[in-house]
Coordinates of C-alpha atoms in Angstrom, one line a residue:
X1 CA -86.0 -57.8 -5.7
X2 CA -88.0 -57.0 -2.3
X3 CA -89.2 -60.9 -2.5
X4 CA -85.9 -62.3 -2.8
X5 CA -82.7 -59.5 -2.6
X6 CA -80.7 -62.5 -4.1
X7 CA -82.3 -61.8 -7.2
X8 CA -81.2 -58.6 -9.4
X9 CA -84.1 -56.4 -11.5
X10 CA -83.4 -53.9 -13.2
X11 CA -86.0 -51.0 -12.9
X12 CA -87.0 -47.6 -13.3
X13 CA -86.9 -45.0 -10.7
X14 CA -89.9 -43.4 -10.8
X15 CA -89.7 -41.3 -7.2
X16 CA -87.9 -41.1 -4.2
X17 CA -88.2 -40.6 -0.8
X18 CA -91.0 -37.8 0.1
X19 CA -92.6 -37.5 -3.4
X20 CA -96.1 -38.3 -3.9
X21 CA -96.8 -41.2 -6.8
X22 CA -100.0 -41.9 -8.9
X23 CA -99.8 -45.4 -8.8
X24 CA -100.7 -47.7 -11.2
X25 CA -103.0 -50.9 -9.3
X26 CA -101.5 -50.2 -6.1
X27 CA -103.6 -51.0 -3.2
X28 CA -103.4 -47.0 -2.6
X29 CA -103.8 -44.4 -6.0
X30 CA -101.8 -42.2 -4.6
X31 CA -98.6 -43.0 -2.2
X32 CA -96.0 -40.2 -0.4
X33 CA -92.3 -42.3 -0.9
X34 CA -91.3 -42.6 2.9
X35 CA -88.3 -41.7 3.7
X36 CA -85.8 -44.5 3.5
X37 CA -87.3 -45.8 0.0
X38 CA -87.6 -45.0 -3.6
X39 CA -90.5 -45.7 -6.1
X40 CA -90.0 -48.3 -9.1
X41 CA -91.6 -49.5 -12.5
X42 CA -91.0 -51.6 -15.2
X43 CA -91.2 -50.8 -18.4
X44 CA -94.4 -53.0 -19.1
X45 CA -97.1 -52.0 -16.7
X46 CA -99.1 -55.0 -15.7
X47 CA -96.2 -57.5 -16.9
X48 CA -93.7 -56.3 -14.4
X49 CA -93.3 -57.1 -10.3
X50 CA -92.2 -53.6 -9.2
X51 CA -93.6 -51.1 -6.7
X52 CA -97.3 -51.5 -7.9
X53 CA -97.1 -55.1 -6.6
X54 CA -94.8 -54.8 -3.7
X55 CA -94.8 -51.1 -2.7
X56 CA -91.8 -48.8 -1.8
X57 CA -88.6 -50.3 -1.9
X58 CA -85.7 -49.9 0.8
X59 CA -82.9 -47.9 -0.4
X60 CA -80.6 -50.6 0.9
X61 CA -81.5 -52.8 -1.8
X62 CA -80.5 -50.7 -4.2
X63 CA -77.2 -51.8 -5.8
X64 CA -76.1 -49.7 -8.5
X65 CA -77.3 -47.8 -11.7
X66 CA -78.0 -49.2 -15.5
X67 CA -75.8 -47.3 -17.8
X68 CA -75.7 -49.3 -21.0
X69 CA -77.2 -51.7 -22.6
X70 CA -74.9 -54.3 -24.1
X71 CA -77.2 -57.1 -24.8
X72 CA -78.1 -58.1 -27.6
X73 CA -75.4 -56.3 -29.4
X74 CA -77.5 -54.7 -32.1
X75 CA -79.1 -52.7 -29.4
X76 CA -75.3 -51.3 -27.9
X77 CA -76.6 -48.0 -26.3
X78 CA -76.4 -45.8 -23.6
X79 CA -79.0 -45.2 -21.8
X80 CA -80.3 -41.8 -20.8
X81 CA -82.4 -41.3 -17.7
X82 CA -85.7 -40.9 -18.9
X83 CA -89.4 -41.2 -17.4
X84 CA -92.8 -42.5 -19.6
X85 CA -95.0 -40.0 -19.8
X86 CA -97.4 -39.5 -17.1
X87 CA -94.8 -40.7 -14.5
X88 CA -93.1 -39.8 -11.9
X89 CA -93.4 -37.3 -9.0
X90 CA -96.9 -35.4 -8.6
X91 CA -96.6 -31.7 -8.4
X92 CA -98.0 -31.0 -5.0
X93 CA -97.9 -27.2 -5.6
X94 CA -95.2 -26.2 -3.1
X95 CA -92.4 -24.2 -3.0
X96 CA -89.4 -24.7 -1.4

């Protein structure tokens, strides 16, 4: 967590550094990822403190990656890296 890297959240990573974002209740609509930083969301837009609230987040707060979820037990899974619809990097039209 950017307000207290004690805390652990688990998140989505909706961009990284250089891609543009369509925000959602950002204090910009649209944001380029600097460089250094990664984009991320919650599952539950409006009910979640990620980069909407609090903006790009360091790379150095990152500590590892979600692979499985093992809690409650009736929900044992793996999870696959996935992206809601509508989200994620904005095609900016340009070729590498």
């Amino acid at each position: 967590s950017p307000k207290n890297p004690q805390q652990k959240i688990i998140k989505r990573v909706i961009g990284l550094e250089g891609d543009f974002i369509r925000t959602l209740g950002y204090k910009n609509r649209y944001v380029r990822v600097p460089d250094g930083h990664f984009w991320i969301e919650g599952d539950h837009h409006g009910h979640s403190l990620d980069s909407n609230s609090f903006g790009p987040v360091s790379v150095g707060l990152l500590h590892g990656r979600a692979s499985h979820i093992i809690w409650p037990p009736n929900r044992w899974q793996q999870i696959k890296p996935s992206l809601p619809p509508n989200r994620g990097p904005l095609d900016t039209g340009e070729e590498e």
